[in-house]
């Protein structure tokens, strides 16, 4: 497998030309051109059926676009190097990929994720509150951090999402995708989320997210982010 460019030369980090995804009943993603610089937050806006989730899956190497598409991510050409992009990216908010068992404790969930990235036969001890704090603090910031014994279902809507982001960051991804950020029902929660995503981007991680419309961002329009409008689709997917 050969990189298109070296990591130090990646600019932009994501380059899409005529990005397109066709389905049995028409276009899921209509032709789209965009470029995304490293360490930025970009939000793709589009209603249900505009291909928001499909696009994020494609950007993280988890879905193959139509052949006409030209897409370069992290210096790799897709779809040829989908596995390499998957290994360096994480996606949040797609239930089939990152849904948590709500009957399990926070500590057990953290331990399971640590085991996933540990070397074979490495013993991962029971996760303490201190370990939970170490992993969650960079994302939760000044928010109260859940304790190891807390059950996942006890977390608020926002804290559940932040917990999943913190778990994703264990792998030290270069690209983080967060789908459907306006699934958070409270304006204040969305404001907190976007502030945190900007903070993640400021560390050098490139963040891409999706939302249904700019009204979801109205409480935080002053925060730095890029907007890409997806072409409307008449069919919900």
PDB file of C-alpha atoms in Angstrom:
ATOM      1  CA  UNK A   1       0.000   0.000   0.000  1.00  0.00           C
ATOM      2  CA  UNK A   2       1.443   3.367  -1.018  1.00  0.00           C
ATOM      3  CA  UNK A   3       0.593   6.805   0.302  1.00  0.00           C
ATOM      4  CA  UNK A   4      -0.272   9.510  -2.191  1.00  0.00           C
ATOM      5  CA  UNK A   5       1.813  11.966  -0.150  1.00  0.00           C
ATOM      6  CA  UNK A   6       3.717  11.868   3.114  1.00  0.00           C
ATOM      7  CA  UNK A   7       1.933  12.872   6.302  1.00  0.00           C
ATOM      8  CA  UNK A   8       3.863  16.130   6.539  1.00  0.00           C
ATOM      9  CA  UNK A   9       2.690  17.077   3.056  1.00  0.00           C
ATOM     10  CA  UNK A  10      -1.011  16.392   3.537  1.00  0.00           C
ATOM     11  CA  UNK A  11      -2.831  19.592   2.671  1.00  0.00           C
ATOM     12  CA  UNK A  12      -5.722  19.462   2.512  1.00  0.00           C
ATOM     13  CA  UNK A  13      -6.261  16.405   4.670  1.00  0.00           C
ATOM     14  CA  UNK A  14      -9.433  15.482   2.778  1.00  0.00           C
ATOM     15  CA  UNK A  15     -10.020  16.227  -0.893  1.00  0.00           C
ATOM     16  CA  UNK A  16     -13.236  15.238  -2.642  1.00  0.00           C
ATOM     17  CA  UNK A  17     -14.048  15.759  -6.301  1.00  0.00           C
ATOM     18  CA  UNK A  18     -17.336  14.690  -7.879  1.00  0.00           C
ATOM     19  CA  UNK A  19     -18.092  12.677  -4.754  1.00  0.00           C
ATOM     20  CA  UNK A  20     -21.126  10.610  -5.663  1.00  0.00           C
ATOM     21  CA  UNK A  21     -23.072   7.638  -4.341  1.00  0.00           C
ATOM     22  CA  UNK A  22     -25.819   6.052  -6.401  1.00  0.00           C
ATOM     23  CA  UNK A  23     -28.433   3.685  -5.014  1.00  0.00           C
ATOM     24  CA  UNK A  24     -31.053   1.464  -6.642  1.00  0.00           C
ATOM     25  CA  UNK A  25     -33.512   4.375  -6.780  1.00  0.00           C
ATOM     26  CA  UNK A  26     -31.256   7.289  -7.605  1.00  0.00           C
ATOM     27  CA  UNK A  27     -28.513   9.392  -6.087  1.00  0.00           C
ATOM     28  CA  UNK A  28     -27.885   9.010  -2.363  1.00  0.00           C
ATOM     29  CA  UNK A  29     -25.088  11.583  -2.507  1.00  0.00           C
ATOM     30  CA  UNK A  30     -25.295  13.973  -5.441  1.00  0.00           C
ATOM     31  CA  UNK A  31     -21.989  15.170  -6.984  1.00  0.00           C
ATOM     32  CA  UNK A  32     -20.055  17.168  -4.403  1.00  0.00           C
ATOM     33  CA  UNK A  33     -16.668  18.913  -4.344  1.00  0.00           C
ATOM     34  CA  UNK A  34     -14.954  19.872  -1.091  1.00  0.00           C
ATOM     35  CA  UNK A  35     -11.605  20.087   0.652  1.00  0.00           C
ATOM     36  CA  UNK A  36     -10.899  19.962   4.375  1.00  0.00           C
ATOM     37  CA  UNK A  37      -7.754  21.218   6.060  1.00  0.00           C
ATOM     38  CA  UNK A  38      -6.079  19.367   8.945  1.00  0.00           C
ATOM     39  CA  UNK A  39      -7.141  20.241  12.474  1.00  0.00           C
ATOM     40  CA  UNK A  40     -10.459  21.839  11.530  1.00  0.00           C
ATOM     41  CA  UNK A  41     -14.134  21.203  12.243  1.00  0.00           C
ATOM     42  CA  UNK A  42     -16.327  20.779   9.171  1.00  0.00           C
ATOM     43  CA  UNK A  43     -20.089  20.269   9.356  1.00  0.00           C
ATOM     44  CA  UNK A  44     -22.033  18.726   6.486  1.00  0.00           C
ATOM     45  CA  UNK A  45     -25.599  20.027   6.399  1.00  0.00           C
ATOM     46  CA  UNK A  46     -28.438  18.159   4.737  1.00  0.00           C
ATOM     47  CA  UNK A  47     -31.918  16.882   5.471  1.00  0.00           C
ATOM     48  CA  UNK A  48     -32.792  13.213   5.894  1.00  0.00           C
ATOM     49  CA  UNK A  49     -32.061  11.579   2.568  1.00  0.00           C
ATOM     50  CA  UNK A  50     -29.190  13.885   1.599  1.00  0.00           C
ATOM     51  CA  UNK A  51     -26.582  11.204   2.280  1.00  0.00           C
ATOM     52  CA  UNK A  52     -25.088  12.730   5.436  1.00  0.00           C
ATOM     53  CA  UNK A  53     -24.402   9.439   7.175  1.00  0.00           C
ATOM     54  CA  UNK A  54     -23.237   7.748   3.987  1.00  0.00           C
ATOM     55  CA  UNK A  55     -20.751  10.543   3.375  1.00  0.00           C
ATOM     56  CA  UNK A  56     -19.243  10.272   6.859  1.00  0.00           C
ATOM     57  CA  UNK A  57     -18.994   6.502   6.449  1.00  0.00           C
ATOM     58  CA  UNK A  58     -17.185   7.046   3.148  1.00  0.00           C
ATOM     59  CA  UNK A  59     -14.796   9.617   4.632  1.00  0.00           C
ATOM     60  CA  UNK A  60     -13.806   7.161   7.362  1.00  0.00           C
ATOM     61  CA  UNK A  61     -13.242   4.268   4.970  1.00  0.00           C
ATOM     62  CA  UNK A  62     -16.384   2.358   5.872  1.00  0.00           C
ATOM     63  CA  UNK A  63     -18.408   2.762   2.679  1.00  0.00           C
ATOM     64  CA  UNK A  64     -17.438   2.665  -0.982  1.00  0.00           C
ATOM     65  CA  UNK A  65     -18.581   5.526  -3.202  1.00  0.00           C
ATOM     66  CA  UNK A  66     -19.576   5.293  -6.849  1.00  0.00           C
ATOM     67  CA  UNK A  67     -16.706   4.845  -9.297  1.00  0.00           C
ATOM     68  CA  UNK A  68     -16.836   8.406 -10.632  1.00  0.00           C
ATOM     69  CA  UNK A  69     -15.845   9.774  -7.221  1.00  0.00           C
ATOM     70  CA  UNK A  70     -12.349  11.018  -6.442  1.00  0.00           C
ATOM     71  CA  UNK A  71     -11.651  11.013  -2.709  1.00  0.00           C
ATOM     72  CA  UNK A  72      -8.359  11.364  -0.856  1.00  0.00           C
ATOM     73  CA  UNK A  73      -8.278  11.055   2.931  1.00  0.00           C
ATOM     74  CA  UNK A  74      -5.182  11.182   5.163  1.00  0.00           C
ATOM     75  CA  UNK A  75      -3.030  10.908   2.072  1.00  0.00           C
ATOM     76  CA  UNK A  76      -4.749   7.737   0.891  1.00  0.00           C
ATOM     77  CA  UNK A  77      -6.868   7.275  -2.201  1.00  0.00           C
ATOM     78  CA  UNK A  78     -10.286   5.758  -1.673  1.00  0.00           C
ATOM     79  CA  UNK A  79     -11.621   3.180  -2.188  1.00  0.00           C
ATOM     80  CA  UNK A  80      -8.226   1.499  -2.734  1.00  0.00           C
ATOM     81  CA  UNK A  81      -6.975   2.171   0.795  1.00  0.00           C
ATOM     82  CA  UNK A  82     -10.181   1.931   2.810  1.00  0.00           C
ATOM     83  CA  UNK A  83      -8.592  -0.269   5.487  1.00  0.00           C
ATOM     84  CA  UNK A  84      -5.789   2.210   6.108  1.00  0.00           C
ATOM     85  CA  UNK A  85      -8.282   5.047   6.537  1.00  0.00           C
ATOM     86  CA  UNK A  86     -10.435   2.925   8.872  1.00  0.00           C
ATOM     87  CA  UNK A  87      -7.392   2.269  11.028  1.00  0.00           C
ATOM     88  CA  UNK A  88      -6.728   5.990  11.452  1.00  0.00           C
ATOM     89  CA  UNK A  89     -10.290   7.229  11.904  1.00  0.00           C
ATOM     90  CA  UNK A  90     -13.297   6.840  14.197  1.00  0.00           C
ATOM     91  CA  UNK A  91     -16.992   7.497  13.649  1.00  0.00           C
ATOM     92  CA  UNK A  92     -19.568   8.310  16.326  1.00  0.00           C
ATOM     93  CA  UNK A  93     -23.354   8.459  16.167  1.00  0.00           C
ATOM     94  CA  UNK A  94     -24.029   5.529  13.865  1.00  0.00           C
ATOM     95  CA  UNK A  95     -25.858   3.110  16.137  1.00  0.00           C
ATOM     96  CA  UNK A  96     -24.833  -0.085  14.386  1.00  0.00           C
ATOM     97  CA  UNK A  97     -21.187   0.898  14.842  1.00  0.00           C
ATOM     98  CA  UNK A  98     -20.875   2.544  18.241  1.00  0.00           C
ATOM     99  CA  UNK A  99     -24.016   1.809  20.262  1.00  0.00           C
ATOM    100  CA  UNK A 100     -23.115   0.976  23.858  1.00  0.00           C
ATOM    101  CA  UNK A 101     -24.601  -1.703  26.083  1.00  0.00           C
ATOM    102  CA  UNK A 102     -26.554   0.447  28.511  1.00  0.00           C
ATOM    103  CA  UNK A 103     -26.713  -2.274  31.178  1.00  0.00           C
ATOM    104  CA  UNK A 104     -22.920  -2.292  31.569  1.00  0.00           C
ATOM    105  CA  UNK A 105     -20.929   0.026  33.810  1.00  0.00           C
ATOM    106  CA  UNK A 106     -18.781   2.865  32.552  1.00  0.00           C
ATOM    107  CA  UNK A 107     -15.702   1.128  33.948  1.00  0.00           C
ATOM    108  CA  UNK A 108     -16.450  -2.151  32.186  1.00  0.00           C
ATOM    109  CA  UNK A 109     -17.070  -0.306  28.927  1.00  0.00           C
ATOM    110  CA  UNK A 110     -13.737   1.498  29.202  1.00  0.00           C
ATOM    111  CA  UNK A 111     -11.974  -1.769  30.013  1.00  0.00           C
ATOM    112  CA  UNK A 112     -13.501  -3.441  26.968  1.00  0.00           C
ATOM    113  CA  UNK A 113     -12.319  -0.620  24.710  1.00  0.00           C
ATOM    114  CA  UNK A 114      -8.808  -0.694  26.206  1.00  0.00           C
ATOM    115  CA  UNK A 115      -8.699  -4.451  25.596  1.00  0.00           C
ATOM    116  CA  UNK A 116      -9.617  -3.877  21.964  1.00  0.00           C
ATOM    117  CA  UNK A 117      -6.453  -1.854  21.383  1.00  0.00           C
ATOM    118  CA  UNK A 118      -4.125  -3.791  23.708  1.00  0.00           C
ATOM    119  CA  UNK A 119      -1.580  -6.305  22.486  1.00  0.00           C
ATOM    120  CA  UNK A 120      -2.656  -9.925  22.440  1.00  0.00           C
ATOM    121  CA  UNK A 121      -2.714 -11.592  25.855  1.00  0.00           C
ATOM    122  CA  UNK A 122      -2.299  -8.268  27.653  1.00  0.00           C
ATOM    123  CA  UNK A 123      -4.257  -8.257  30.901  1.00  0.00           C
ATOM    124  CA  UNK A 124      -6.362  -5.150  31.394  1.00  0.00           C
ATOM    125  CA  UNK A 125      -7.111  -4.701  35.109  1.00  0.00           C
ATOM    126  CA  UNK A 126     -10.404  -3.532  36.509  1.00  0.00           C
ATOM    127  CA  UNK A 127     -10.871   0.104  35.603  1.00  0.00           C
ATOM    128  CA  UNK A 128     -10.871   2.508  38.538  1.00  0.00           C
ATOM    129  CA  UNK A 129     -12.384   5.968  38.843  1.00  0.00           C
ATOM    130  CA  UNK A 130      -8.894   7.374  38.335  1.00  0.00           C
ATOM    131  CA  UNK A 131      -8.544   5.572  35.002  1.00  0.00           C
ATOM    132  CA  UNK A 132     -12.000   6.688  33.903  1.00  0.00           C
ATOM    133  CA  UNK A 133     -11.052  10.255  34.788  1.00  0.00           C
ATOM    134  CA  UNK A 134      -7.810   9.990  32.808  1.00  0.00           C
ATOM    135  CA  UNK A 135      -9.629   8.888  29.665  1.00  0.00           C
ATOM    136  CA  UNK A 136     -12.727  11.070  29.915  1.00  0.00           C
ATOM    137  CA  UNK A 137     -11.248  14.320  31.251  1.00  0.00           C
ATOM    138  CA  UNK A 138      -9.851  15.544  27.886  1.00  0.00           C
ATOM    139  CA  UNK A 139     -13.388  15.412  26.451  1.00  0.00           C
ATOM    140  CA  UNK A 140     -15.547  16.184  29.480  1.00  0.00           C
ATOM    141  CA  UNK A 141     -13.383  19.107  30.605  1.00  0.00           C
ATOM    142  CA  UNK A 142     -15.057  20.829  33.543  1.00  0.00           C
ATOM    143  CA  UNK A 143     -18.198  18.685  33.321  1.00  0.00           C
ATOM    144  CA  UNK A 144     -18.725  16.118  36.096  1.00  0.00           C
ATOM    145  CA  UNK A 145     -17.073  12.878  35.002  1.00  0.00           C
ATOM    146  CA  UNK A 146     -19.034   9.634  35.438  1.00  0.00           C
ATOM    147  CA  UNK A 147     -17.725   7.134  37.944  1.00  0.00           C
ATOM    148  CA  UNK A 148     -16.562   3.662  36.979  1.00  0.00           C
ATOM    149  CA  UNK A 149     -19.539   2.034  38.717  1.00  0.00           C
ATOM    150  CA  UNK A 150     -22.158   4.154  36.918  1.00  0.00           C
ATOM    151  CA  UNK A 151     -24.288   2.308  34.393  1.00  0.00           C
ATOM    152  CA  UNK A 152     -24.229   3.619  30.842  1.00  0.00           C
ATOM    153  CA  UNK A 153     -28.014   4.083  30.852  1.00  0.00           C
ATOM    154  CA  UNK A 154     -27.656   6.516  33.763  1.00  0.00           C
ATOM    155  CA  UNK A 155     -25.711   8.958  31.588  1.00  0.00           C
ATOM    156  CA  UNK A 156     -27.514  11.972  30.179  1.00  0.00           C
ATOM    157  CA  UNK A 157     -27.994  12.283  26.431  1.00  0.00           C
ATOM    158  CA  UNK A 158     -25.007  14.616  26.146  1.00  0.00           C
ATOM    159  CA  UNK A 159     -22.764  12.657  28.504  1.00  0.00           C
ATOM    160  CA  UNK A 160     -23.495   9.441  26.619  1.00  0.00           C
ATOM    161  CA  UNK A 161     -22.313  11.075  23.400  1.00  0.00           C
ATOM    162  CA  UNK A 162     -19.246  12.590  25.063  1.00  0.00           C
ATOM    163  CA  UNK A 163     -18.450   9.191  26.569  1.00  0.00           C
ATOM    164  CA  UNK A 164     -18.506   7.617  23.109  1.00  0.00           C
ATOM    165  CA  UNK A 165     -16.232  10.355  21.795  1.00  0.00           C
ATOM    166  CA  UNK A 166     -13.808   9.787  24.671  1.00  0.00           C
ATOM    167  CA  UNK A 167     -13.800   6.050  23.931  1.00  0.00           C
ATOM    168  CA  UNK A 168     -13.103   6.760  20.264  1.00  0.00           C
ATOM    169  CA  UNK A 169     -10.142   8.958  21.174  1.00  0.00           C
ATOM    170  CA  UNK A 170      -8.417   6.011  22.875  1.00  0.00           C
ATOM    171  CA  UNK A 171      -7.236   4.896  19.428  1.00  0.00           C
ATOM    172  CA  UNK A 172      -5.710   8.354  18.806  1.00  0.00           C
ATOM    173  CA  UNK A 173      -7.474   8.860  15.473  1.00  0.00           C
ATOM    174  CA  UNK A 174      -6.359  11.464  12.977  1.00  0.00           C
ATOM    175  CA  UNK A 175      -9.929  11.840  11.731  1.00  0.00           C
ATOM    176  CA  UNK A 176     -13.057  11.869  13.909  1.00  0.00           C
ATOM    177  CA  UNK A 177     -16.569  11.813  12.419  1.00  0.00           C
ATOM    178  CA  UNK A 178     -19.691  12.582  14.469  1.00  0.00           C
ATOM    179  CA  UNK A 179     -23.013  11.915  12.784  1.00  0.00           C
ATOM    180  CA  UNK A 180     -26.257  13.783  13.441  1.00  0.00           C
ATOM    181  CA  UNK A 181     -25.087  16.264  16.057  1.00  0.00           C
ATOM    182  CA  UNK A 182     -28.544  17.784  16.218  1.00  0.00           C
ATOM    183  CA  UNK A 183     -29.859  14.533  17.692  1.00  0.00           C
ATOM    184  CA  UNK A 184     -29.145  16.339  20.963  1.00  0.00           C
ATOM    185  CA  UNK A 185     -32.450  17.966  21.829  1.00  0.00           C
ATOM    186  CA  UNK A 186     -31.237  20.880  23.944  1.00  0.00           C
ATOM    187  CA  UNK A 187     -29.603  23.961  22.437  1.00  0.00           C
ATOM    188  CA  UNK A 188     -27.192  24.156  25.354  1.00  0.00           C
ATOM    189  CA  UNK A 189     -26.118  20.542  24.847  1.00  0.00           C
ATOM    190  CA  UNK A 190     -25.375  21.223  21.182  1.00  0.00           C
ATOM    191  CA  UNK A 191     -23.390  24.285  22.189  1.00  0.00           C
ATOM    192  CA  UNK A 192     -21.311  22.202  24.594  1.00  0.00           C
ATOM    193  CA  UNK A 193     -20.775  19.503  21.976  1.00  0.00           C
ATOM    194  CA  UNK A 194     -19.580  21.899  19.290  1.00  0.00           C
ATOM    195  CA  UNK A 195     -17.285  23.627  21.753  1.00  0.00           C
ATOM    196  CA  UNK A 196     -15.745  20.251  22.581  1.00  0.00           C
ATOM    197  CA  UNK A 197     -15.428  19.264  18.921  1.00  0.00           C
ATOM    198  CA  UNK A 198     -13.613  22.531  18.257  1.00  0.00           C
ATOM    199  CA  UNK A 199     -11.309  21.736  21.168  1.00  0.00           C
ATOM    200  CA  UNK A 200     -10.598  18.301  19.712  1.00  0.00           C
ATOM    201  CA  UNK A 201      -9.833  19.910  16.348  1.00  0.00           C
ATOM    202  CA  UNK A 202      -7.442  22.344  18.032  1.00  0.00           C
ATOM    203  CA  UNK A 203      -5.301  19.358  19.093  1.00  0.00           C
ATOM    204  CA  UNK A 204      -4.697  18.513  15.427  1.00  0.00           C
ATOM    205  CA  UNK A 205      -7.452  15.944  14.942  1.00  0.00           C
ATOM    206  CA  UNK A 206      -9.604  16.697  11.912  1.00  0.00           C
ATOM    207  CA  UNK A 207     -13.285  16.582  12.860  1.00  0.00           C
ATOM    208  CA  UNK A 208     -16.179  16.135  10.450  1.00  0.00           C
ATOM    209  CA  UNK A 209     -19.786  16.147  11.609  1.00  0.00           C
ATOM    210  CA  UNK A 210     -23.282  16.186  10.163  1.00  0.00           C
ATOM    211  CA  UNK A 211     -26.499  18.026  11.002  1.00  0.00           C
ATOM    212  CA  UNK A 212     -29.896  18.491   9.396  1.00  0.00           C
ATOM    213  CA  UNK A 213     -29.749  22.268   9.164  1.00  0.00           C
ATOM    214  CA  UNK A 214     -28.161  25.475  10.335  1.00  0.00           C
ATOM    215  CA  UNK A 215     -30.853  25.953  12.975  1.00  0.00           C
ATOM    216  CA  UNK A 216     -29.054  23.238  14.933  1.00  0.00           C
ATOM    217  CA  UNK A 217     -26.005  25.499  15.046  1.00  0.00           C
ATOM    218  CA  UNK A 218     -27.697  28.796  15.801  1.00  0.00           C
ATOM    219  CA  UNK A 219     -26.523  28.901  19.410  1.00  0.00           C
ATOM    220  CA  UNK A 220     -22.883  28.577  18.425  1.00  0.00           C
ATOM    221  CA  UNK A 221     -22.518  30.345  15.109  1.00  0.00           C
ATOM    222  CA  UNK A 222     -19.603  32.319  16.501  1.00  0.00           C
ATOM    223  CA  UNK A 223     -17.541  29.153  16.936  1.00  0.00           C
ATOM    224  CA  UNK A 224     -15.045  28.423  14.139  1.00  0.00           C
ATOM    225  CA  UNK A 225     -16.235  25.736  11.751  1.00  0.00           C
ATOM    226  CA  UNK A 226     -16.666  25.120   8.050  1.00  0.00           C
ATOM    227  CA  UNK A 227     -20.029  24.360   6.455  1.00  0.00           C
ATOM    228  CA  UNK A 228     -20.642  22.128   3.439  1.00  0.00           C
ATOM    229  CA  UNK A 229     -24.209  22.048   2.111  1.00  0.00           C
ATOM    230  CA  UNK A 230     -25.291  18.700   0.695  1.00  0.00           C
ATOM    231  CA  UNK A 231     -27.515  18.713  -2.355  1.00  0.00           C
ATOM    232  CA  UNK A 232     -31.089  17.870  -1.442  1.00  0.00           C
ATOM    233  CA  UNK A 233     -32.483  14.454  -2.165  1.00  0.00           C
ATOM    234  CA  UNK A 234     -36.157  13.747  -2.569  1.00  0.00           C
ATOM    235  CA  UNK A 235     -35.958  10.298  -1.041  1.00  0.00           C
ATOM    236  CA  UNK A 236     -35.260   9.555   2.600  1.00  0.00           C
ATOM    237  CA  UNK A 237     -32.444   7.049   3.172  1.00  0.00           C
TER     238      UNK A 237
END
